[in-house]
Backbone as a ProteinNet text record, in pm:
[ID]
protein_1_A
[PRIMARY]
MPRHARLPLWKDQSVEQKLDALRGQMLDLYRYQLSEAHASIIRMLEAHQPADDKEASDIAMIKRLIAANPDILSMSCEVGHITASTMIVDRASRRTLLHFHKRLGRWLQVGGHIEYETDIAAAALREAREETGLTDLEFYPAADAVPPVDIDVHTVPRRLKTPEHLHLDFRYLLLTRRPESLAPDAGESTLISWMSFDEALALVAEIDPPLKRLLRKGQALLRDLPSA
[TERTIARY]
5857.4	5716	5654.6	5595.2	5531.5	5423	5402.4	5304.3	5171.6	5064.4	4930.1	4896.8	4821.3	4773.7	4692	4704.5	4636.4	4554.6	4455.7	4380.8	4458.5	4453.1	4379.7	4445.7	4364.7	4415.8	4520.1	4600.9	4712.5	4666.6	4551.7	4504.1	4465.4	4438.7	4396.2	4508.5	4624.3	4734.5	4804.7	4863.1	4942.9	5078.1	5150.7	5284.9	5373.4	5365.5	5447.8	5414.2	5284.4	5243.3	5293.1	5285.8	5333.8	5484.5	5558.8	5703.8	5740.2	5667.5	5693.7	5665.1	5556.4	5522.4	5627.6	5674	5776.8	5907.5	5942.4	6064.9	6052.8	5935.9	5915.6	5928.2	5872.9	5881.8	6026.6	6100.3	6240.4	6321.4	6299.6	6373.3	6333.6	6206.2	6163.3	6237.9	6256.8	6328.8	6475.3	6538.4	6676.5	6684.8	6589.4	6590	6576.2	6490.4	6467.1	6587.2	6635.7	6743.2	6877.5	6901	7032.7	7035.6	6930.8	6925.7	7043.1	7080	7191.7	7323.8	7340.6	7463.1	7474.7	7362.7	7364.1	7399.4	7341.3	7369.8	7517.5	7575.4	7717.9	7805	7768.4	7845.1	7834.1	7716.2	7697.9	7785.5	7790	7876.2	8022.9	8061.8	8198.3	8229.3	8134.3	8152.9	8162.1	8079.2	8078.5	8205.8	8269.1	8391.8	8515.5	8501.3	8616.3	8649.3	8776.8	8821.7	8871.1	8798.3	8841	8969.2	9048.9	9176.6	9164.2	9056.9	9040.3	8891.5	8860	8720.6	8657.2	8735.4	8683.3	8638.3	8720.6	8684.2	8563.4	8557	8443.2	8314.9	8322.9	8206.9	8163.7	8260.4	8229	8159.2	8204.5	8141.2	7995.2	7970.1	7833.1	7747.9	7806.8	7734	7696.9	7790.4	7762.5	7648.5	7645.8	7535.7	7402.4	7397.7	7272.8	7233.8	7331	7301.5	7254.9	7311	7264.2	7118.6	7085.1	6947.8	6848.6	6892.3	6802.3	6800.9	6903.9	6917.9	6951.4	6849.2	6876.1	6954.1	6964	7041.2	7182.7	7234.9	7363.1	7480.2	7463.8	7569.3	7565.7	7468.2	7451.4	7496.1	7560.3	7599.9	7479.1	7359.6	7239.7	7186.7	7240.7	7198.5	7244.3	7151.8	7182.3	7267.1	7247	7324	7469.8	7495.5	7630.3	7626.1	7742	7745.1	7875.9	7874.1	7992.3	8093.5	8220.7	8329.3	8435.2	8531	8635.2	8770.7	8869.3	9002.8	9108.9	9233	9340.2	9470.7	9542	9680.8	9763.6	9832.1	9912.4	10057	10117.9	10254.6	10339.6	10460.5	10558.5	10615.5	10596.1	10633.5	10782.7	10867.9	11012.2	11062.8	11025.8	11080.5	10995.3	10874	10777.1	10740.9	10751.5	10705.1	10556.2	10488.6	10346	10319.9	10205.1	10171.8	10064.2	10093.3	9995.6	9985.2	9867.2	9852	9801.7	9839	9801.6	9672.6	9570.4	9437.9	9437.9	9434.9	9449.1	9336.7	9213.1	9099.1	9100.9	9135.1	9138.1	9271.5	9375.8	9505.4	9578.4	9564.8	9639.1	9662.6	9757.4	9790.9	9687.6	9650.6	9550	9590.9	9531.4	9540.7	9449.2	9467.3	9381.3	9247.8	9144.8	9013.2	8905.2	8780.9	8672.3	8537.1	8442	8303.2	8272.1	8168.4	8109.4	8030.4	8047.1	7978.3	7888	7766.1	7668.8	7727	7803.7	7868	7820.3	7831.2	7801.8	7924.1	8027.9	8152.6	8247.4	8261.1	8339.2	8487.7	8539.8	8680.4	8709	8618.6	8636.8	8634.4	8549.2	8544.3	8674.9	8730.8	8858.1	8969.5	8971.9	9073.1	9056.7	8933.5	8908.5	8956.6	8921.1	8962.1	9114.4	9180.6	9326.3	9391.6	9340.1	9394.8	9371.6	9251.2	9219.1	9303.9	9327.8	9397.3	9549.2	9602.3	9748.4	9804	9722.9	9774.5	9846.6	9858.1	9923.9	9830.2	9880.9	9794.6	9818.7	9922.6	9956.1	9913.2	9824	9786.7	9720.5	9755.8	9694.9	9668.8	9560	9522.4	9617.5	9638.4	9711.5	9640.9	9613.1	9628.5	9527.4	9568	9479.1	9375.6	9252.2	9144.7	9033.7	8947.8	8834.9	8740.8	8711.4	8632	8725.2	8777.6	8882	8823.1	8875.6	8825	8897.5	8832	8902.1	9004.1	9109.4	9210.9	9164.2	9087.9	9047.7	8911.8	8837	8705.8	8697	8653.4	8651	8532.1	8469.6	8363.8	8416	8404.2	8447.1	8351	8349.5	8259.2	8326.6	8255.1	8302.6	8232.1	8307.9	8243.4	8163.7	8070	7987.5	8075.8	8037.9	8111.9	8015.9	8006.2	7914.8	7773.9	7719.5	7584.4	7582.8	7699.5	7705.4	7699.3	7598.9	7586.5	7690.7	7710.4	7795.2	7737.3	7824.7	7777.5	7888.7	7854.4	7950.2	8004.6	8132.4	8191.6	8215.8	8157.4	8173.6	8278.7	8405.3	8517.2	8569	8569	8626.2	8765	8869.5	9006.7	9081.9	9147.9	9214.2	9364.2	9438.2	9582	9610.3	9680	9718	9869.7	9925	10068.5	10095.8	10210.6	10257.3	10403.5	10443.9	10584.5	10644	10562.3	10607	10576.9	10637.9	10608.5	10649.3	10746	10790.6	10684.7	10580.8	10473.6	10367.5	10387.8	10291.9	10265.1	10137.7	10099.4	9958.9	9945.1	9810.9	9742.6	9612.1	9533.1	9538.5	9526.7	9535.1	9430.2	9318.8	9212.5	9229.1	9332.9	9356	9463.5	9490	9591.8	9728	9801.2	9935.6	10043.4	10008	10103.2	10087	10161	10148.3	10288.5	10311.3	10448.6	10458.6	10566.3	10602.5	10682.8	10652.9	10728.9	10727.6	10829.5	10832.8	10721.1	10687.1	10584.1	10627.8	10755.1	10804	10791.6	10824.8	10810.6	10664.2	10575.7	10433.2	10382	10420.2	10374.1	10433.7	10545.4	10608.9	10535.2	10441.2	10363.7	10252.5	10291.2	10199.4	10077	10097.4	9986.1	9917	9973.9	9923.1	9853.2	9842.4	9758.8	9671.2	9554.2	9461.6	9481.7	9429.5	9448.9	9403.7	9288.4	9251.9	9352.8	9415.6	9517.8	9641.3	9676.7	9788	9758.2	9633.4	9593.5	9607.3	9563.5	9574.8	9721.1	9806.3	9948.9	10011.9	9976.4	10032.6	9984.3	9858.4	9808.2	9885.9	9913.1	9989.2	10127.9	10194	10326.2	10320.9	10221.3	10210.2	10181.7	10092.2	10058.4	10177.7	10257.8	10368.2	10486.7	10485.9	10594.2	10592.3	10474.1	10461.9	10477.4	10500.2	10512.7	10651.8	10660.5	10791	10864.3	10995.2	11074.1	11043.9	11044.6	11011.5	11118.4
-1575.5	-1578.2	-1708.8	-1790.9	-1915.1	-1887.3	-1982.4	-1965.3	-2031.1	-1960.3	-2014.3	-2118.8	-2222.1	-2321.6	-2252.3	-2301.3	-2237.9	-2339.2	-2287.1	-2369.7	-2377.8	-2488.1	-2610	-2683.3	-2762.6	-2838.9	-2940.5	-2986.2	-3076.3	-3194.9	-3255.6	-3374.7	-3342.9	-3215	-3176.5	-3113.5	-3098.7	-3031.7	-3127.5	-3068.4	-3147.2	-3179.7	-3270.8	-3305.2	-3181.8	-3099.6	-2978.7	-2881.3	-2867.5	-2778.7	-2829.3	-2959.6	-3017	-2998.1	-3021.4	-3004.2	-2858.3	-2765.8	-2623.8	-2586.8	-2641.6	-2613.7	-2670.8	-2792.9	-2855	-2777.4	-2730.1	-2650.8	-2521.6	-2458.7	-2336.6	-2360.8	-2472.9	-2505.9	-2533.7	-2602.9	-2632.6	-2503.8	-2410.1	-2284.2	-2200.9	-2208.3	-2138.6	-2192.5	-2324.7	-2385.3	-2343.4	-2341.7	-2292.9	-2149.8	-2068.1	-1926.1	-1910.6	-1990.4	-1981.3	-2033.8	-2150.5	-2214.7	-2143.1	-2080.3	-2024.1	-1871.4	-1808.1	-1661.9	-1598.5	-1652.2	-1596.2	-1617.9	-1735.8	-1763.9	-1670.1	-1648.5	-1557.4	-1415	-1370.9	-1235.7	-1221.9	-1327.3	-1324.9	-1314.7	-1386.9	-1382.4	-1243.9	-1186.2	-1051.5	-951.3	-962	-871.6	-891.3	-1014.9	-1044.5	-979.2	-988.8	-928.9	-776.9	-717.9	-572	-519.9	-601.8	-560.3	-580.6	-660.8	-694	-578.8	-545.1	-439.1	-499.6	-481.4	-540.9	-477.4	-560.2	-512.6	-456.8	-492.5	-444.3	-448.2	-404	-397.8	-536.6	-636.8	-774	-823.1	-802.4	-848.7	-770.5	-641.3	-559.9	-608.7	-636.7	-686.1	-823	-908.8	-1042.5	-1035	-944.3	-928	-885.4	-790.4	-745.7	-860.1	-942.1	-1055.5	-1156.8	-1186.1	-1283.2	-1234.4	-1105.9	-1050.8	-1074.7	-1049.7	-1069.7	-1216.8	-1304.5	-1447.1	-1502.7	-1452.8	-1495.7	-1455	-1332.1	-1283.6	-1364.6	-1409.4	-1479.3	-1630.3	-1684.6	-1830.4	-1870.1	-1894.5	-1929.4	-2059.4	-2141.1	-2265.2	-2246.9	-2124.2	-2092.6	-2166.7	-2214.4	-2291.2	-2439.4	-2478.6	-2618.6	-2642.1	-2755.8	-2791.6	-2813.2	-2829.9	-2850.7	-2721.7	-2607.2	-2478.6	-2473.6	-2462.5	-2481.5	-2369.9	-2245.9	-2135.5	-2142.3	-2199.8	-2209.9	-2214.9	-2211.6	-2224.8	-2170.1	-2143.1	-2092.5	-2205.7	-2175.3	-2270.5	-2206	-2287.1	-2238	-2290.8	-2202.5	-2246.2	-2174.2	-2222.2	-2165.7	-2155.4	-2048.6	-2033.9	-2079.5	-2193.1	-2247.6	-2204.2	-2155.8	-2103.7	-2169.6	-2211.6	-2260.9	-2140	-2137.3	-2020	-1987.1	-2086.8	-2063	-2014.4	-2084.4	-2051.4	-1952.2	-1927.7	-1841	-1894.1	-2025.2	-2086.1	-2117.9	-2118.6	-2147.8	-2279.1	-2337.5	-2470.4	-2459.1	-2513.3	-2516.6	-2658.7	-2693.3	-2823.2	-2801.3	-2894	-2881.4	-2957	-2882.3	-2939.8	-2992.1	-3123.4	-3183.4	-3142.6	-3144	-3114.3	-2970.1	-2876.6	-2735	-2695	-2777	-2751.2	-2631.2	-2609	-2497.8	-2522.4	-2445.4	-2454	-2377.3	-2434.8	-2374.5	-2388.6	-2306.3	-2327.4	-2443.9	-2500.1	-2611.9	-2558.3	-2640.1	-2596.9	-2691.2	-2659.6	-2746	-2694.3	-2784.9	-2748.8	-2741.5	-2664.6	-2663	-2793.3	-2859.5	-2986.3	-2973.8	-2924.5	-2905.7	-2819.3	-2717.1	-2627.8	-2484.6	-2403	-2260.4	-2175.4	-2234.8	-2164.1	-2186	-2085.1	-2101.9	-2120.8	-2048.1	-2062.6	-2205.3	-2260.3	-2397.2	-2496.9	-2472.1	-2558.7	-2550	-2428.8	-2410.5	-2488.2	-2483	-2555.4	-2706.2	-2753.7	-2896.9	-2943.3	-2867.7	-2903.9	-2905.3	-2806.3	-2798.8	-2920.3	-2959.4	-3077.8	-3203.6	-3216.8	-3336.7	-3346.5	-3235.3	-3238.7	-3247.3	-3206.1	-3201.2	-3296.3	-3337.1	-3418	-3336.9	-3205.2	-3119.3	-3099.7	-3124.9	-3121.4	-3000.9	-2921.9	-2810.6	-2675.3	-2675	-2551.7	-2452.2	-2324.2	-2218.3	-2097	-2027.1	-1911	-1793.9	-1717.4	-1590.7	-1487.8	-1370	-1329.2	-1402.2	-1434.6	-1503.1	-1405	-1452.8	-1368.3	-1457.7	-1403.1	-1480.6	-1519.7	-1423.5	-1450	-1428.2	-1537.2	-1527.7	-1474	-1362.2	-1308.7	-1371.3	-1378.4	-1425.4	-1321.4	-1369.5	-1280.7	-1229.7	-1313.3	-1280.3	-1344.9	-1284.8	-1336.9	-1336.8	-1449.3	-1460.8	-1543.2	-1500	-1576.6	-1623.8	-1752.6	-1804.4	-1913	-1933.7	-2030.3	-2165.6	-2269.3	-2406.9	-2468.4	-2517	-2569.9	-2697.2	-2723.3	-2844.2	-2968.7	-3070.2	-3196.5	-3309.8	-3406.9	-3519.2	-3468.7	-3503.4	-3460.8	-3333.7	-3276.8	-3153.2	-3033.5	-2947.2	-2834.1	-2726.7	-2638.8	-2521.4	-2443.5	-2396.8	-2324.3	-2235.1	-2155.8	-2062.1	-2115.5	-2088.2	-2107.1	-1969.3	-1947.6	-1821.6	-1849.4	-1824.9	-1876.9	-1777	-1820.1	-1743.1	-1801	-1716.3	-1764.8	-1715.9	-1809.1	-1781	-1807.9	-1763.4	-1786.9	-1873.6	-1986.4	-2077.5	-2093.7	-2109.9	-2131.2	-2270.5	-2325.6	-2451.7	-2437.8	-2512	-2520.9	-2654.7	-2739	-2874.1	-2906.8	-2834.4	-2859.2	-2999.4	-3059.4	-3193.8	-3299.5	-3261.5	-3355.4	-3364.2	-3295.9	-3298.7	-3443	-3482.1	-3619.5	-3617.8	-3574.3	-3565.8	-3701	-3700.6	-3822.2	-3882.4	-4014.3	-4084.2	-4035.2	-3985.7	-3938.2	-3795.3	-3727.5	-3587.8	-3574.9	-3451.3	-3426.1	-3470.8	-3542.7	-3588.1	-3492.5	-3404.2	-3305.7	-3180.4	-3177.1	-3070.2	-3026.2	-2896.2	-2849.2	-2723	-2717.1	-2594.2	-2508.3	-2380.2	-2289.9	-2149.7	-2072.7	-1934.6	-1855.6	-1741.6	-1657.5	-1612.5	-1580.2	-1537.4	-1650.1	-1772.6	-1886.7	-1907.4	-1895.2	-1913.1	-1805.6	-1681.5	-1571.4	-1579.7	-1651.3	-1665.4	-1765.2	-1841.1	-1936.8	-1862.6	-1772.1	-1675	-1740.3	-1839.8	-1899.8	-2009.5	-2046	-2162	-2125.6	-1996.4	-1952.4	-1836.9	-1823	-1720.3	-1589.8	-1477.3	-1347.4	-1344	-1404.6	-1401.2	-1472.4	-1579.8	-1646	-1557.1	-1487.4	-1392.5	-1285.6	-1238.5	-1138	-1194.7	-1319.3	-1384.2	-1397.4	-1437.7	-1453.6	-1320.1	-1214.8	-1082.8	-1036.7	-1066.4	-1032.9	-1110.5	-1237.2	-1317.3	-1261.1	-1222.5	-1160.9	-1038.8	-954.3	-830.8	-861.1	-955.8	-989.5	-1047.8	-1127.7	-1196.6	-1106.3	-985.7	-891.2	-859.3	-870.1	-839.4	-963.3	-1079.2	-1203.6	-1213.2	-1230.4	-1245.3	-1368.5	-1365.2	-1479.3	-1600.2	-1716.7	-1839.2	-1869.9
376.9	412.4	361.2	451.6	407.2	303.6	214.1	107.5	144.9	118.2	144.7	38.7	80	-16.2	-124.2	-247.2	-360.2	-438.9	-509.6	-603.5	-734.6	-807.1	-771.9	-654.4	-582	-469.4	-516.8	-422.5	-456.5	-541.1	-504.5	-576.8	-720.7	-747	-882	-964.7	-906	-976.4	-1072.1	-1175.6	-1269.4	-1206.4	-1267.6	-1218.4	-1216.7	-1321.4	-1329	-1215.2	-1185.3	-1076.8	-941.3	-921	-795.6	-780.4	-887.3	-881.7	-852.6	-913.5	-890.3	-744.6	-689.7	-550.1	-456.2	-484.1	-400.1	-406.1	-524.7	-538.2	-456.9	-463.2	-386.7	-236.7	-189.4	-48	-6.2	-93.1	-63.9	-52.1	-144.5	-140.1	-19.2	20.2	141.6	264	267.6	380.4	381	263.5	253.4	305.3	259.8	297	448.9	509.4	653.9	732.2	694.4	769.4	754.2	639.6	611.1	611.2	661.8	657	731.3	848	923.6	850.5	791.8	715.6	596.4	525.8	411.3	455.6	567.4	617.9	653.9	711.9	746.9	623	518.1	392.8	329.5	331.9	277.8	352.5	485.8	563.6	525.5	502.9	461.5	326.7	234.9	102.3	111.4	196	207.9	274.4	357.4	424.8	337.3	231.9	147.3	53.2	45.2	-45	-175.7	-285.5	-412.9	-466	-532.1	-584.8	-725.9	-796.7	-933.5	-969.9	-1089.9	-1134.4	-1141.9	-1182.3	-1191.9	-1055.3	-953.1	-819.8	-766.4	-792.1	-748.7	-816.3	-945.4	-1019.3	-968.1	-935.2	-883.9	-748.3	-662.2	-531.1	-547.6	-637.2	-663.2	-718.6	-804.8	-861.1	-753.5	-662.5	-556.9	-468.3	-437	-357.3	-427	-557.7	-632.1	-633.2	-651.6	-659.4	-524.7	-414.5	-282.6	-262.9	-302.8	-287.9	-371.4	-488.5	-580.1	-560.8	-494.2	-483.3	-339.3	-256.7	-116.8	-100.2	-206.7	-201.5	-256.1	-254.2	-315.8	-250.3	-127.6	-60.5	-98.6	-178.6	-217.1	-361.1	-385	-521.2	-611.4	-553.5	-634.1	-694.6	-653.2	-710.7	-856.2	-947.9	-1089.6	-1149.3	-1104.1	-1161.3	-1117.6	-1001.3	-947.6	-796.2	-732.1	-587.1	-531.7	-402.2	-333.9	-316.3	-341.9	-321.7	-233.3	-188.7	-97.9	-142.9	-151.9	-191.5	-109.5	-119.3	-38	-114.2	-87	-127.4	-6.7	-21.4	87.6	70	176.7	170.5	279.1	240.5	336.6	410.7	540.9	620.4	608.2	604.8	604.3	468.5	362.7	230	152.1	198.9	130.6	-8.5	-25.9	-150	-137.4	-250.3	-249.7	-321.8	-294.1	-345.9	-453.7	-570.8	-679.7	-732.7	-784.6	-849.7	-991.6	-1080.3	-1221.3	-1246.4	-1289	-1316.9	-1460.1	-1474.6	-1607.5	-1701.9	-1653.1	-1742.1	-1788.8	-1697.9	-1733.5	-1796.8	-1777.2	-1838.7	-1782.7	-1650.2	-1590.6	-1441.6	-1387.3	-1246.1	-1163.8	-1049.1	-962.2	-815.7	-730.7	-586.7	-549.4	-429.9	-389.1	-338.4	-349.9	-304.5	-351.3	-313.6	-353.5	-308.5	-300.1	-273.6	-124.9	-94.8	38.4	55.4	168.2	192	314.7	292.5	400.4	513.4	474.7	571.3	549	652.5	638.8	669.1	726.4	755.3	638	551.8	429.9	461.1	559.8	597.2	645.7	726.7	774.9	659	560.5	443.3	364.2	354	284.4	353.5	487.1	563.5	546.4	552.2	532.5	396.1	291.7	155.9	143.3	203	194.6	259.8	375.7	443.9	362.2	306.5	228.7	103.1	37	-91.1	-77.8	37.4	51.2	156.8	252.7	361.7	468.1	450.3	548.6	668.1	787.6	906.7	996.2	968.6	1058.7	1003.1	906.4	837	932.2	915.5	995.5	907.2	938.6	858.7	883.2	777.7	790.1	701.7	754.4	894	982.7	1104.9	1197.7	1251.5	1268.1	1321.1	1371.7	1457.8	1508.3	1393.7	1308	1188.2	1068.6	1015.4	912.2	782.2	731.1	604.8	485.2	372	252.7	205.4	143.2	85.2	-50.2	-120.7	-257.1	-284.9	-376.4	-414.8	-567.2	-622.9	-768.9	-814.9	-923.2	-988.4	-1123.3	-1148.2	-1278.1	-1325.6	-1454.9	-1516.5	-1527.2	-1484.8	-1497.5	-1618.1	-1716.3	-1837.3	-1812.1	-1901.3	-1892.6	-1901.4	-1821.4	-1824.3	-1793.4	-1888	-1873.3	-1839.6	-1723.5	-1687.5	-1603.3	-1578.7	-1500.4	-1595.1	-1582.4	-1675.1	-1646.7	-1741.8	-1717.5	-1599.8	-1510.7	-1393.4	-1339.7	-1238.6	-1180.4	-1048.4	-1024.9	-892.8	-832.7	-716	-644.1	-537.4	-572.1	-494.4	-391.7	-264.4	-154.6	-127.5	-136.7	-136.2	-11.6	55.2	181.7	171.8	273.3	281.2	402.6	380.3	487.4	489.2	608.6	625.7	680.2	641.5	697	736.7	838.7	878.5	835.3	774.4	740.4	593.5	499.1	357.5	312.1	382.3	345.4	375.1	451.9	485.7	377.1	268	158.2	115.9	120.8	85.7	27.7	-97.4	-156	-160.7	-136.7	-141.7	-281.1	-287	-415.6	-514.4	-463.7	-551.6	-595.8	-544.6	-577.8	-685.6	-727.4	-829.1	-779.3	-863.4	-826.5	-877	-971.5	-1021.1	-936.5	-826.3	-728.9	-690.2	-677	-662.7	-578.2	-496.1	-427.1	-523.2	-530.5	-616.7	-557.2	-590.7	-543.1	-610.4	-551.4	-612	-750.9	-766.3	-897.9	-999.7	-957.4	-1048.1	-1086	-989.6	-1017.6	-1113.2	-1088	-1173.2	-1313.4	-1328.2	-1459.6	-1548.5	-1491.4	-1570.3	-1644	-1730.7	-1790.3	-1853.4	-1936.7	-2009.5	-1930.3	-1816.1	-1743.4	-1612.9	-1582.1	-1470.6	-1519	-1459.4	-1505.8	-1427.9	-1479.4	-1413.1	-1266.6	-1229.6	-1087.4	-997.1	-1045.9	-965.4	-953.5	-1060	-1051.6	-946.1	-944.2	-844.3	-703.6	-684.9	-554.7	-513.3	-605	-574.2	-535	-605.9	-572.5	-435.4	-402.8	-269.7	-163.8	-191.3	-96.9	-73.9	-180.3	-167.2	-76.8	-98.4	-20.2	127.3	154.4	291.9	366.5	298	364.1	393.4	341.3	375.2	525.5	586.4	729.5	816.7	754.4	830.4	893.6	1026.2	1090.9	1038.2	1041.2	995.7	1081.7	1021.7	1093.8	1198.9
[MASK]
++++++++++++++++++++++++++++++++++++++++++++++++++++++++++++++++++++++++++++++++++++++++++++++++++++++++++++++++++++++++++++++++++++++++++++++++++++++++++++++++++++++++++++++++++++++++++++++++++++++++++++++++++++++++++++++++++++

């Protein structure tokens, strides 16, 4: 709902009052422009079946954060923002791809931020291509509206001028037939490796519980995948 002009008039307002009014107008625009995208994400969350209490709690948290923060798809949202990541699997060998995050000191799936996008799956695919150089990636299971395989909320620690914040991560499964084409960009992690699911799950201290959950989901989904 648009806001009516209020007293004191703009010329008489303090700097703090003007900044507050501008912030309110900006959030109103986010709310108006992204209402359909937010509704689509909510439907996606409601259709997702959580695997454990942590995932169920994270889904409920994301719903609350979307309602309270219409700029949740933007990196400028101070509390945190939606991100997109992927578990990439070689179709033939059923090995998965992980990279070692030097700052966090653990193995992770590839992924990154939403960049002025509203299609989270498309953002996940873009990030996967950019980080790996793999060009033949395809979603599994394939669908018109690709659902995430896993949903996780985690805290990103403060770094330089970036405050501590939340990543509301939507996680997808992608397949490749050309694992030998792996060519990470020079600006991306260079410690990146194909490994079996068992090898990945054996990295007990070097992967977090939500990634273990994602890997187990991937194993279960791929049981129905026809041989390459």
